Coordinates of C-alpha atoms and ligand atoms in Angstrom, one line a residue:
M1 CA 5.6 27.3 37.5
S2 CA 5.0 24.4 35.2
E3 CA 2.0 23.7 33.2
N4 CA 0.3 20.7 34.5
T5 CA -1.8 19.7 31.6
S6 CA -0.8 16.2 30.6
T7 CA -0.1 15.3 27.1
L8 CA -2.6 12.8 25.8
E9 CA -5.5 13.5 28.0
N10 CA -8.4 11.2 28.6
P11 CA -9.3 9.3 25.5
D12 CA -12.9 9.3 26.7
Q13 CA -13.0 13.0 27.1
P14 CA -16.0 14.5 25.3
T15 CA -15.7 16.7 22.2
A16 CA -14.0 20.0 22.2
A17 CA -13.9 21.4 25.6
P18 CA -15.2 24.9 25.4
E19 CA -12.5 27.4 26.3
D20 CA -14.6 29.0 29.0
A21 CA -14.6 25.6 30.7
D22 CA -11.3 26.2 32.4
P23 CA -11.9 28.7 35.2
N24 CA -8.1 29.1 35.6
E25 CA -7.7 30.2 32.1
V26 CA -5.9 33.5 31.9
L27 CA -6.7 36.1 29.3
F28 CA -4.8 39.2 28.3
T29 CA -7.8 41.2 29.5
D30 CA -7.2 39.8 33.0
F31 CA -4.0 41.8 33.3
N32 CA -4.1 45.5 34.0
L33 CA -2.7 46.4 30.6
D34 CA -2.9 49.7 28.9
G35 CA -5.8 49.8 26.4
R36 CA -3.6 50.6 23.5
V37 CA -1.4 47.6 24.1
L38 CA -4.5 45.4 24.4
A39 CA -5.8 46.7 21.1
A40 CA -2.5 45.9 19.5
L41 CA -2.7 42.3 20.8
T42 CA -6.1 42.0 19.3
D43 CA -4.6 43.2 16.0
V44 CA -1.8 40.6 16.0
G45 CA -4.4 38.0 16.9
Y46 CA -3.0 36.5 20.0
E47 CA -5.8 34.5 21.7
K48 CA -4.3 34.2 25.1
P49 CA -1.0 34.5 26.9
S50 CA 1.4 31.6 26.7
P51 CA 2.4 30.0 30.0
I52 CA 5.6 32.1 30.4
Q53 CA 3.6 35.3 29.6
A54 CA 0.8 34.4 32.0
A55 CA 3.4 33.9 34.8
T56 CA 5.6 36.9 34.2
I57 CA 3.4 39.7 32.8
P58 CA 1.6 40.4 36.2
L59 CA 5.0 40.5 38.0
L60 CA 6.6 42.8 35.5
L61 CA 3.5 45.1 35.6
E62 CA 4.0 45.3 39.4
G63 CA 7.5 46.5 38.8
R64 CA 9.3 43.4 40.0
D65 CA 12.6 42.3 38.6
V66 CA 12.1 38.9 36.9
V67 CA 14.1 36.0 35.6
G68 CA 12.1 34.1 33.1
L69 CA 13.1 30.7 31.9
A70 CA 11.3 29.0 29.1
Q71 CA 12.4 27.2 26.0
T72 CA 12.7 28.7 22.6
G73 CA 9.4 29.6 20.9
T74 CA 7.4 30.1 24.0
G75 CA 6.7 33.8 23.5
K76 CA 9.3 35.3 25.8
T77 CA 9.5 38.5 23.7
A78 CA 5.9 39.4 24.3
A79 CA 6.4 38.4 28.0
F80 CA 8.7 41.3 28.5
A81 CA 7.6 43.7 25.8
I82 CA 3.9 43.8 26.7
P83 CA 4.3 44.9 30.3
A84 CA 7.2 47.2 29.4
L85 CA 5.0 49.1 26.9
S86 CA 2.0 49.1 29.1
R87 CA 4.1 50.7 31.9
M88 CA 5.6 53.3 29.5
A89 CA 2.2 54.1 28.1
E90 CA 1.2 55.3 31.6
L91 CA 4.2 57.6 32.0
P92 CA 4.3 61.2 30.6
A93 CA 5.4 61.3 27.0
T94 CA 9.1 61.7 26.4
K95 CA 11.6 61.3 23.6
S96 CA 14.3 59.8 25.8
T97 CA 15.2 56.1 25.8
Q98 CA 13.2 54.3 28.5
I99 CA 13.6 50.8 27.5
L100 CA 16.8 49.0 26.5
V101 CA 16.8 45.4 25.3
L102 CA 20.0 43.5 24.7
A103 CA 19.8 40.6 22.3
P104 CA 22.7 38.4 21.1
T105 CA 22.4 38.8 17.3
R106 CA 21.4 41.3 14.7
E107 CA 18.7 38.9 13.6
L108 CA 17.2 38.6 17.1
A109 CA 17.5 42.3 17.7
L110 CA 15.5 42.9 14.6
Q111 CA 12.9 40.4 15.6
V112 CA 12.5 41.8 19.0
A113 CA 12.3 45.4 17.6
E114 CA 9.6 44.2 15.1
A115 CA 7.6 42.6 17.9
F116 CA 7.9 45.8 20.0
S117 CA 6.7 47.9 17.1
S118 CA 3.7 45.7 16.5
Y119 CA 2.6 45.8 20.2
A120 CA 3.2 49.6 20.2
A121 CA 1.2 50.1 17.1
H122 CA -1.5 52.1 18.9
M123 CA 0.9 54.3 20.8
D124 CA 1.5 57.7 19.2
N125 CA 4.9 59.2 18.6
F126 CA 6.6 56.1 19.8
T127 CA 9.8 54.8 18.2
V128 CA 11.5 51.5 18.4
L129 CA 15.1 51.5 17.2
P130 CA 17.2 48.4 16.5
V131 CA 21.0 49.0 16.7
Y132 CA 23.4 46.3 15.8
G133 CA 26.9 45.8 14.5
G134 CA 27.9 45.3 11.0
S135 CA 25.9 48.1 9.6
P136 CA 26.7 51.8 9.2
Y137 CA 26.4 54.1 12.1
G138 CA 24.7 56.9 10.2
P139 CA 21.1 55.8 10.2
Q140 CA 21.4 54.6 13.8
L141 CA 22.9 57.9 14.9
N142 CA 20.1 59.8 13.2
G143 CA 17.5 57.5 14.8
L144 CA 19.0 58.0 18.3
R145 CA 19.3 61.8 17.7
R146 CA 15.6 61.9 16.8
G147 CA 14.8 59.9 20.0
A148 CA 13.7 56.3 20.5
Q149 CA 11.8 55.3 23.6
V150 CA 12.8 51.7 22.9
V151 CA 16.3 50.7 21.8
V152 CA 17.0 47.0 21.0
G153 CA 20.6 46.3 20.3
T154 CA 23.5 43.8 20.3
P155 CA 25.8 44.4 23.2
G156 CA 28.9 45.5 21.2
R157 CA 27.0 48.2 19.3
V158 CA 25.2 49.4 22.3
I159 CA 28.5 50.0 24.1
D160 CA 29.8 51.8 21.0
H161 CA 26.8 54.2 21.2
I162 CA 27.2 54.7 24.9
E163 CA 30.8 55.6 24.4
K164 CA 30.1 57.9 21.5
G165 CA 27.6 59.6 23.6
S166 CA 24.9 58.9 21.1
L167 CA 22.9 56.7 23.4
D168 CA 21.8 58.4 26.6
L169 CA 20.6 56.0 29.2
S170 CA 20.0 58.5 32.0
Q171 CA 16.2 58.1 31.7
L172 CA 16.2 54.4 31.4
Q173 CA 13.3 52.7 33.2
Y174 CA 13.4 49.2 32.0
M175 CA 16.2 46.9 30.9
V176 CA 15.9 43.5 29.4
L177 CA 18.5 40.8 28.8
D178 CA 16.9 38.7 26.2
E179 CA 18.2 35.2 25.3
A180 CA 20.7 35.7 28.0
D181 CA 22.3 32.2 27.7
E182 CA 22.9 32.8 24.1
M183 CA 24.4 36.2 24.8
L184 CA 26.9 34.6 27.1
R185 CA 27.6 31.7 24.8
M186 CA 28.6 34.3 22.2
G187 CA 31.1 35.8 24.6
F188 CA 29.2 39.0 25.5
A189 CA 29.5 38.6 29.3
D190 CA 31.9 41.6 29.7
E191 CA 29.8 43.9 27.5
V192 CA 26.6 43.0 29.3
D193 CA 28.4 43.7 32.6
Q194 CA 29.7 47.0 31.4
I195 CA 26.3 48.1 30.0
L196 CA 24.5 47.2 33.2
S197 CA 27.0 49.1 35.3
R198 CA 26.4 52.2 33.2
T199 CA 22.6 52.3 33.7
P200 CA 20.8 54.1 36.4
A201 CA 20.5 52.2 39.6
E202 CA 16.7 52.8 39.8
K203 CA 15.3 50.7 37.0
Q204 CA 13.5 47.5 36.5
V205 CA 15.4 44.5 35.0
A206 CA 14.1 41.4 33.3
L207 CA 16.3 38.6 32.2
F208 CA 14.9 36.0 29.8
S209 CA 16.7 32.8 28.8
A210 CA 16.1 29.3 27.7
T211 CA 18.5 27.9 30.2
M212 CA 20.1 29.0 33.4
P213 CA 23.8 28.3 33.5
P214 CA 25.8 29.5 36.5
A215 CA 27.1 32.6 34.7
I216 CA 23.6 33.8 34.3
R217 CA 22.8 33.2 37.9
K218 CA 25.8 35.4 38.7
I219 CA 24.6 38.2 36.5
A220 CA 21.1 37.9 37.9
K221 CA 22.4 38.1 41.4
K222 CA 24.6 41.1 40.7
Y223 CA 22.2 43.3 38.7
L224 CA 18.7 42.2 39.5
N225 CA 16.9 43.3 42.6
N226 CA 15.3 40.4 44.4
P227 CA 14.0 38.9 41.2
A228 CA 11.1 36.5 40.9
E229 CA 12.3 33.5 39.2
I230 CA 9.8 31.9 36.8
S231 CA 10.5 28.7 35.0
V232 CA 8.1 27.1 32.6
K233 CA 9.0 23.5 32.0
S234 CA 7.5 21.3 29.5
K235 CA 7.0 17.7 30.3
T236 CA 5.6 16.1 27.3
S237 CA 5.6 13.0 25.2
T238 CA 3.6 11.7 22.3
G239 CA 2.3 8.4 21.2
S240 CA 4.6 6.7 18.7
N241 CA 1.6 5.9 16.6
I242 CA 1.9 9.3 15.1
R243 CA 4.3 9.9 12.2
Q244 CA 5.8 13.3 12.2
R245 CA 7.0 15.2 9.2
Y246 CA 7.9 18.7 8.4
V247 CA 7.8 20.8 5.2
Q248 CA 9.9 23.9 4.6
V249 CA 7.6 26.4 3.1
M250 CA 7.4 30.2 3.2
G251 CA 4.2 31.9 4.3
A252 CA 3.1 33.0 0.8
H253 CA 3.2 29.4 -0.4
K254 CA 1.5 27.7 2.5
V255 CA -2.0 27.4 0.9
D256 CA -0.5 25.9 -2.2
A257 CA 1.6 23.5 -0.1
L258 CA -1.4 22.4 1.9
T259 CA -3.6 21.8 -1.1
R260 CA -0.9 19.8 -2.8
I261 CA -0.5 17.7 0.3
L262 CA -4.2 17.2 0.5
E263 CA -4.1 16.0 -3.1
V264 CA -1.8 13.1 -2.4
E265 CA -2.2 12.1 1.2
Q266 CA -4.7 9.5 2.1
Y267 CA -6.8 11.3 4.7
E268 CA -10.2 11.2 6.3
G269 CA -10.3 14.2 8.6
V270 CA -7.7 16.9 8.7
L271 CA -7.2 19.3 11.6
T272 CA -5.2 22.3 10.6
F273 CA -3.8 24.7 13.2
V274 CA -3.2 28.3 12.7
R275 CA -2.2 31.0 15.1
T276 CA -5.0 33.5 15.0
K277 CA -8.7 33.6 14.9
I278 CA -8.7 35.6 11.7
A279 CA -6.4 33.1 10.1
T280 CA -8.9 30.2 10.8
E281 CA -11.6 32.0 8.7
E282 CA -9.2 33.1 6.0
L283 CA -7.7 29.6 5.5
A284 CA -11.0 27.8 5.6
D285 CA -12.4 30.2 3.0
K286 CA -9.4 29.6 0.7
L287 CA -9.8 25.9 1.0
K288 CA -13.5 26.1 0.3
A289 CA -12.7 28.1 -2.8
R290 CA -10.5 25.3 -3.9
G291 CA -13.2 22.8 -3.5
Y292 CA -12.4 21.3 -0.1
R293 CA -15.1 20.8 2.5
A294 CA -13.5 23.0 5.1
A295 CA -14.7 24.9 8.2
A296 CA -13.2 27.1 10.9
I297 CA -13.5 27.1 14.6
N298 CA -12.0 29.7 17.0
G299 CA -12.8 31.2 20.3
D300 CA -15.1 33.9 18.8
I301 CA -17.5 31.3 17.4
P302 CA -20.3 30.5 19.8
Q303 CA -20.0 27.2 21.6
A304 CA -23.1 25.7 20.1
Q305 CA -21.9 26.4 16.6
R306 CA -18.5 25.1 17.3
E307 CA -20.0 21.9 18.5
R308 CA -22.1 21.6 15.3
T309 CA -18.9 22.1 13.2
I310 CA -17.1 19.4 15.1
E311 CA -20.1 17.1 14.7
A312 CA -19.9 17.8 10.9
L313 CA -16.3 16.7 11.0
R314 CA -17.2 13.6 12.9
D315 CA -19.9 12.7 10.4
G316 CA -17.8 13.4 7.4
K317 CA -19.8 16.4 6.2
I318 CA -16.6 18.4 6.4
D319 CA -13.1 17.1 6.0
V320 CA -10.8 19.9 6.9
L321 CA -11.2 21.8 10.1
V322 CA -9.1 24.9 10.6
A323 CA -8.7 25.8 14.3
T324 CA -6.8 27.7 16.9
D325 CA -5.2 25.9 19.8
V326 CA -7.8 27.1 22.2
A327 CA -10.8 26.1 20.0
A328 CA -9.4 22.6 19.4
R329 CA -8.5 21.8 22.9
G330 CA -9.5 18.3 23.9
L331 CA -10.9 17.7 20.5
D332 CA -11.5 14.0 20.1
V333 CA -12.6 12.9 16.7
E334 CA -11.5 9.5 15.5
R335 CA -11.8 10.5 11.9
I336 CA -8.8 12.9 12.2
T337 CA -6.1 11.2 10.3
H338 CA -3.9 14.2 9.9
V339 CA -2.9 17.2 12.0
V340 CA -1.3 20.0 10.0
N341 CA 0.7 22.6 11.9
Y342 CA 0.1 25.3 9.3
D343 CA 1.4 27.9 11.6
I344 CA 4.1 26.7 13.9
P345 CA 2.9 26.4 17.5
H346 CA 4.4 28.7 20.1
D347 CA 5.8 25.9 22.2
T348 CA 6.5 22.2 22.2
E349 CA 3.7 21.7 24.7
S350 CA 1.2 23.1 22.2
Y351 CA 2.7 21.0 19.5
V352 CA 2.3 17.8 21.4
H353 CA -1.3 18.8 22.3
R354 CA -2.0 19.5 18.7
I355 CA -0.7 16.3 17.2
G356 CA -2.4 14.3 20.0
R357 CA -5.7 15.2 18.1
T358 CA -4.8 12.4 15.7
G359 CA -4.0 8.8 16.2
R360 CA -7.0 8.5 18.5
A361 CA -8.6 5.2 19.6
G362 CA -5.6 3.1 18.8
R363 CA -5.3 4.3 15.2
T364 CA -2.3 5.7 13.5
G365 CA -2.0 9.4 12.7
D366 CA 0.1 11.8 10.7
A367 CA 1.4 15.1 11.8
I368 CA 2.8 17.6 9.3
L369 CA 4.6 20.8 10.3
F370 CA 5.1 23.8 8.1
M371 CA 8.1 25.8 8.9
T372 CA 10.3 28.5 7.5
P373 CA 14.1 28.2 7.5
R374 CA 14.0 30.7 10.3
E375 CA 11.9 28.4 12.4
K376 CA 14.0 25.3 11.8
Y377 CA 15.8 25.6 15.1
L378 CA 12.6 24.6 16.7
L379 CA 12.8 21.1 15.2
R380 CA 15.3 19.9 17.7
A381 CA 13.1 21.0 20.6
I382 CA 10.1 19.2 19.1
E383 CA 12.1 16.0 18.5
K384 CA 13.3 16.2 22.1
A385 CA 9.8 16.7 23.5
T386 CA 8.3 14.0 21.4
R387 CA 11.3 11.7 21.6
Q388 CA 10.7 11.0 18.0
N389 CA 12.2 11.9 14.7
V390 CA 10.5 14.5 12.6
E391 CA 11.2 13.6 8.9
L392 CA 11.7 16.0 6.1
M393 CA 8.8 15.8 3.7
N394 CA 9.1 17.0 0.2
L395 CA 6.1 18.6 -1.4
P396 CA 4.5 16.3 -4.0
S397 CA 5.7 17.3 -7.4
V398 CA 3.3 18.3 -10.2
D399 CA 3.7 14.9 -11.8
V400 CA 2.7 13.1 -8.6
V401 CA -0.3 15.4 -8.1
N402 CA -1.4 14.9 -11.7
N403 CA -1.0 11.2 -11.6
N404 CA -3.2 11.2 -8.6
R405 CA -5.8 13.3 -10.3
L406 CA -5.9 11.0 -13.3
Q407 CA -6.3 8.0 -11.1
K408 CA -9.1 9.7 -9.1
F409 CA -10.9 10.6 -12.3
S410 CA -10.7 7.0 -13.5
E411 CA -12.1 5.8 -10.2
R412 CA -15.0 8.2 -10.5
I413 CA -15.7 6.6 -13.9
T414 CA -15.7 3.1 -12.5
Q415 CA -17.9 4.1 -9.6
T416 CA -20.4 5.8 -11.8
M417 CA -20.6 2.8 -14.1
E418 CA -21.1 0.5 -11.1
S419 CA -23.7 2.6 -9.3
E420 CA -25.6 4.6 -11.8
D421 CA -28.2 3.9 -14.4
L422 CA -26.5 4.8 -17.6
S423 CA -29.2 3.8 -20.1
I424 CA -30.4 7.3 -21.2
F425 CA -26.9 8.5 -21.8
R426 CA -25.9 5.3 -23.5
D427 CA -28.7 5.8 -26.0
L428 CA -27.6 9.4 -26.4
V429 CA -24.0 8.5 -27.1
E430 CA -25.0 5.9 -29.6
K431 CA -27.2 8.3 -31.4
Y432 CA -24.6 11.0 -31.4
E433 CA -22.0 8.5 -32.7
A434 CA -24.3 7.6 -35.6
D435 CA -25.4 11.2 -36.3
H436 CA -22.0 12.8 -36.2
S437 CA -19.8 9.8 -37.3
V438 CA -17.3 10.3 -34.5
T439 CA -16.0 7.6 -32.2
A440 CA -17.3 6.9 -28.8
V441 CA -13.8 7.8 -27.4
E442 CA -14.1 11.3 -28.7
I443 CA -17.6 11.7 -27.3
A444 CA -16.4 10.3 -23.9
A445 CA -13.5 12.8 -24.0
A446 CA -15.9 15.7 -24.6
L447 CA -18.2 14.5 -21.8
A448 CA -15.1 14.3 -19.5
V449 CA -14.4 17.9 -20.2
M450 CA -18.0 18.7 -19.4
A451 CA -17.7 16.7 -16.2
Q452 CA -14.8 18.8 -15.1
G453 CA -17.2 21.8 -15.2
G454 CA -14.6 24.3 -16.4
Q455 CA -11.9 23.1 -14.0
K456 CA -8.6 22.0 -15.4
L457 CA -7.9 18.4 -14.7
L458 CA -4.2 18.7 -14.6
M459 CA -2.0 21.1 -12.7
E460 CA 0.1 23.0 -15.1
E461 CA 3.1 24.3 -13.5
L462 CA 4.9 24.7 -10.3
P463 CA 4.3 27.9 -8.5
Q464 CA 7.8 29.3 -8.4
A465 CA 9.2 31.9 -6.1
P466 CA 10.1 35.1 -8.0
A467 CA 13.8 34.5 -7.3
K468 CA 13.6 31.1 -8.7
Q469 CA 11.8 32.2 -11.8
A470 CA 14.4 34.7 -12.4
R471 CA 17.1 32.1 -12.0
L472 CA 15.3 29.7 -14.4
A473 CA 15.0 32.5 -17.0
K474 CA 18.6 33.2 -16.6
G475 CA 19.4 29.6 -17.0
D476 CA 17.7 29.7 -20.4
R477 CA 19.8 32.6 -21.5
D478 CA 22.9 30.8 -20.4
G479 CA 22.0 28.0 -22.7
F480 CA 21.0 25.7 -19.9
S481 CA 18.5 24.0 -22.2
S482 CA 21.2 22.8 -24.5
R483 CA 22.8 20.7 -21.8
G484 CA 21.9 17.1 -21.4
P485 CA 19.9 16.3 -18.3
T486 CA 22.7 14.5 -16.6
R487 CA 24.4 17.9 -16.1
T488 CA 22.0 18.8 -13.4
L489 CA 21.7 15.5 -11.6
T490 CA 21.1 15.6 -7.9
E491 CA 23.9 14.0 -6.0
G492 CA 23.4 10.3 -5.5
N493 CA 21.1 10.0 -8.6
A494 CA 21.7 8.6 -12.0
T495 CA 20.0 9.0 -15.3
Y496 CA 18.1 5.9 -16.6
R497 CA 16.7 5.2 -19.9
I498 CA 13.3 3.6 -20.4
A499 CA 11.9 2.3 -23.7
V500 CA 8.7 4.3 -23.7
G501 CA 8.4 7.8 -25.1
R502 CA 6.0 10.2 -26.8
R503 CA 5.3 7.6 -29.4
H504 CA 3.7 5.5 -26.7
R505 CA 1.8 8.5 -25.4
V506 CA 3.4 8.3 -21.9
M507 CA 3.0 11.2 -19.5
P508 CA 5.3 12.1 -16.7
G509 CA 2.6 11.1 -14.2
S510 CA 2.4 7.5 -15.6
I511 CA 6.1 7.2 -15.4
V512 CA 6.3 8.4 -11.8
G513 CA 3.4 6.2 -10.9
A514 CA 4.7 3.0 -12.5
I515 CA 8.3 3.4 -11.2
A516 CA 7.2 4.4 -7.7
N517 CA 4.7 1.5 -7.4
E518 CA 6.7 -1.3 -9.0
G519 CA 10.1 -0.2 -7.8
G520 CA 9.0 0.6 -4.3
L521 CA 10.4 4.1 -4.6
T522 CA 8.9 7.2 -3.1
S523 CA 7.9 9.9 -5.5
S524 CA 10.5 12.2 -4.0
Q525 CA 13.2 9.7 -5.1
I526 CA 12.2 10.3 -8.7
G527 CA 13.8 13.3 -10.2
G528 CA 13.6 14.9 -13.6
I529 CA 11.8 13.2 -16.4
D530 CA 12.6 13.9 -20.0
I531 CA 10.2 12.3 -22.5
R532 CA 11.6 11.9 -26.0
A533 CA 10.2 10.5 -29.2
D534 CA 10.7 6.8 -28.5
H535 CA 12.2 6.6 -25.1
S536 CA 12.5 8.7 -21.9
L537 CA 15.2 9.6 -19.5
V538 CA 14.4 9.4 -15.8
E539 CA 16.5 10.5 -12.8
L540 CA 16.5 7.8 -10.1
P541 CA 18.7 6.9 -7.2
A542 CA 22.1 5.5 -8.5
D543 CA 22.0 2.7 -6.0
L544 CA 18.8 0.8 -6.9
S545 CA 18.7 -2.6 -5.2
K546 CA 18.7 -5.9 -7.0
D547 CA 15.0 -6.3 -6.1
Q548 CA 14.2 -2.9 -7.5
W549 CA 16.0 -3.6 -10.7
R550 CA 14.2 -6.9 -11.1
A551 CA 10.8 -5.4 -10.4
L552 CA 11.5 -2.5 -12.7
S553 CA 12.7 -4.6 -15.5
K554 CA 9.3 -6.3 -15.6
T555 CA 7.4 -3.0 -15.3
R556 CA 5.2 -2.0 -18.1
I557 CA 3.8 1.4 -19.0
G558 CA 0.8 1.5 -21.3
G559 CA 1.5 -2.2 -22.0
E560 CA 5.1 -1.6 -23.1
L561 CA 8.0 -3.1 -21.1
I562 CA 10.1 -0.2 -20.0
Q563 CA 13.4 -2.1 -20.2
L564 CA 15.1 0.1 -17.6
E565 CA 18.8 0.6 -18.1
L566 CA 21.3 3.1 -17.1
D567 CA 21.7 5.8 -19.7
K568 CA 25.2 5.5 -20.9
G569 CA 25.6 9.1 -21.9
R570 CA 24.1 8.7 -25.3
K571 CA 24.0 12.1 -26.9
P572 CA 20.6 13.5 -26.4
R573 CA 19.0 13.3 -29.8
S574 CA 18.0 16.5 -31.4
E575 CA 14.3 16.4 -31.3
G576 CA 13.7 18.2 -34.6
G577 CA 10.2 19.1 -35.7
G578 CA 7.7 20.9 -33.5
G579 CA 6.5 20.1 -30.1
G580 CA 9.8 19.0 -28.7
G581 CA 10.3 21.8 -26.2
G582 CA 7.4 21.2 -23.9
F583 CA 8.7 18.3 -21.9
K584 CA 12.2 19.5 -22.0
K585 CA 11.1 22.6 -20.3
D586 CA 9.1 20.5 -17.9
F587 CA 12.1 18.5 -17.1
K588 CA 14.1 21.5 -16.3
K589 CA 11.4 22.8 -14.0
R590 CA 11.3 19.6 -12.1
E591 CA 15.0 19.6 -12.0
G592 CA 15.2 23.0 -10.5
F593 CA 12.5 22.3 -8.1
K594 CA 13.9 19.0 -6.8
K595 CA 17.4 20.3 -6.5
D596 CA 16.2 23.0 -4.2
F597 CA 14.5 20.5 -2.0
K598 CA 17.3 18.1 -1.8
K599 CA 19.5 20.9 -0.6
G600 CA 17.1 21.4 2.2
D601 CA 16.2 24.8 0.8
S602 CA 12.7 26.0 1.4
Y603 CA 10.0 26.3 -1.0
G604 CA 10.0 29.8 -2.2
A605 CA 12.9 31.0 -0.1
R606 CA 14.7 33.8 -1.8
K607 CA 18.2 32.6 -1.4
P608 CA 20.9 33.5 -3.8
R609 CA 22.3 30.5 -5.5
H610 CA 25.4 29.7 -7.4
Q611 CA 24.9 29.6 -11.1
S612 CA 26.5 26.4 -12.2
Ligands
LIG1 P1 10.9 32.9 22.4 O1 11.6 34.2 22.6 O2 10.4 32.3 23.7 O3 11.8 31.9 21.6 P2 9.2 34.4 20.7 O4 8.9 35.5 21.6 O5 10.1 34.6 19.6 O6 9.6 33.1 21.5 O7 7.7 33.9 20.2 C1 7.6 32.9 19.3 C2 6.4 33.1 18.4 O8 5.2 33.0 19.2 C3 6.3 34.4 17.8 O9 6.0 34.3 16.4 C4 5.3 35.2 18.5 O10 4.6 36.1 17.6 C5 4.3 34.1 18.9 N1 3.5 34.4 20.1 C6 4.0 35.0 21.2 N2 3.0 35.1 22.1 C7 1.9 34.6 21.6 C8 0.6 34.4 22.0 N3 0.2 34.8 23.2 N4 -0.3 33.9 21.2 C9 0.1 33.5 19.9 N5 1.3 33.6 19.4 C10 2.2 34.2 20.3
LIG2 MG1 13.3 35.1 22.2

């Protein structure tokens, strides 16, 4: 089977097609699934089966052997787990092992076990046990002794347990070879063969794989009984008018990452995709709380209301729409400049559909994908499907965000002066100036604070992952702060000196802004900034071009020529007096932050790091 929806559908297609518009649409409720399994699917928030699930679940429920081929990330786990659990649920309760899944790695075994547990959440006295090599036998033996209806294991360790007599497969009903191609690539052919030959003849077998090399065909022929072969192919391409980027970010930091991106990207309408209906509401609420004009659409929201929401997006009454795949199908709103894949889509086909919601009517569009390091393997598949590069995007730094906020604030002042009648307030300010003998600047500053209505204008610090905070704190104790900034330079960067410092009232934001604009650098190329009394040190690429040098030598900040030069290792001056620590600390934070990104680490990943 292959999904025959084309990629960029009719540009003249009307607004969001309602999901009930497609009579061929399959829902989980269309299958004869056990009620407890269905309830669990509602809990995890899956809206509808993925193509491989839609094709294989009915066959597996019937008891057929199945070979399921679909690329990574298409939901193959649920394709075999849901029917397996549903069938078990109908059998008399037992403690013996009924389902055995073989997976190539410990990581995958754990993932599959986790998925099984979540789909079995409503089944009482039901145990899913992962068994894998490289960890002590004790807990696994105990688990097996207590009884586990589902065992998910790596082939080597499963054989060990069979041989030890700790894994009894005599009651096995259902056997799955998951990621079969990977299992063979890892050299488990013999083990898989052995395990299969030691299982009861009467059982159902499912084999899932991304590809079908001859070795797998051989296994399928030998151990599967007249299997149905299901292959879900994706045939997709995207318009090259869409720029694709990805950001590495862990779940807990996604909201922050999104708002930071929204602070600096030039957007009109943003369509943000999440995986579940609940998540649409949750994210829209969080964005609203942060001052964005956001709304959610999902399959539970009545059609009429969904249409009103889409109309509001079209009219510019809202800017950020948070949607599920189903609710956003066919959405055609020219104003969508950005598609954010907040949750990674479950196949490349959905990805292509999602990003096709921008770049409409001959315009260009931006697609931004959030992914965890675990999901990074999906990038290649996406690049292949879209025949286009997906660039790494660094999250905008605090300085860049703040620079932007200052600029926007200034713009608001200009606009107000141009469009509003100021006379009453002008009189008030004049009177206040005379009565209190303060300058108009001070009054304006006070009014600006009032205009902010209690909100801080500038972002203060980078949200740090706990691990990172600990590391920074450790750095302090290690005397990190006494080292010159060059000690922690990112590879390929150098430290430059500019002739403006605290005396000139420069802020990191104005330095980033000036250097980025004049030197044609991206903000991500600008590293740590250390503002000192009468000069500052800035980390920039070591290989600035002649043009960049020329442009930067003419650059002014606050009216002063910056006189860019390479810092020749002058001893950092001792700052003396008070107030010196703030920026230094700031520098260090930037430094740590950027270094992490440069290394391709993820924002917030808890990864042990060498202490330099
Ligand atoms: P594969 O084994 O094909 O690489 P997985 O089974 O690991 O893919 O699924 C990829 C992701 O898709 C998982 O995070 C899973 O929770 C999610 N997923 C699976 N089925 C659905 C569905 N019907 N709706 C939404 N998300 C799903
Ligand atoms: Mg899988």
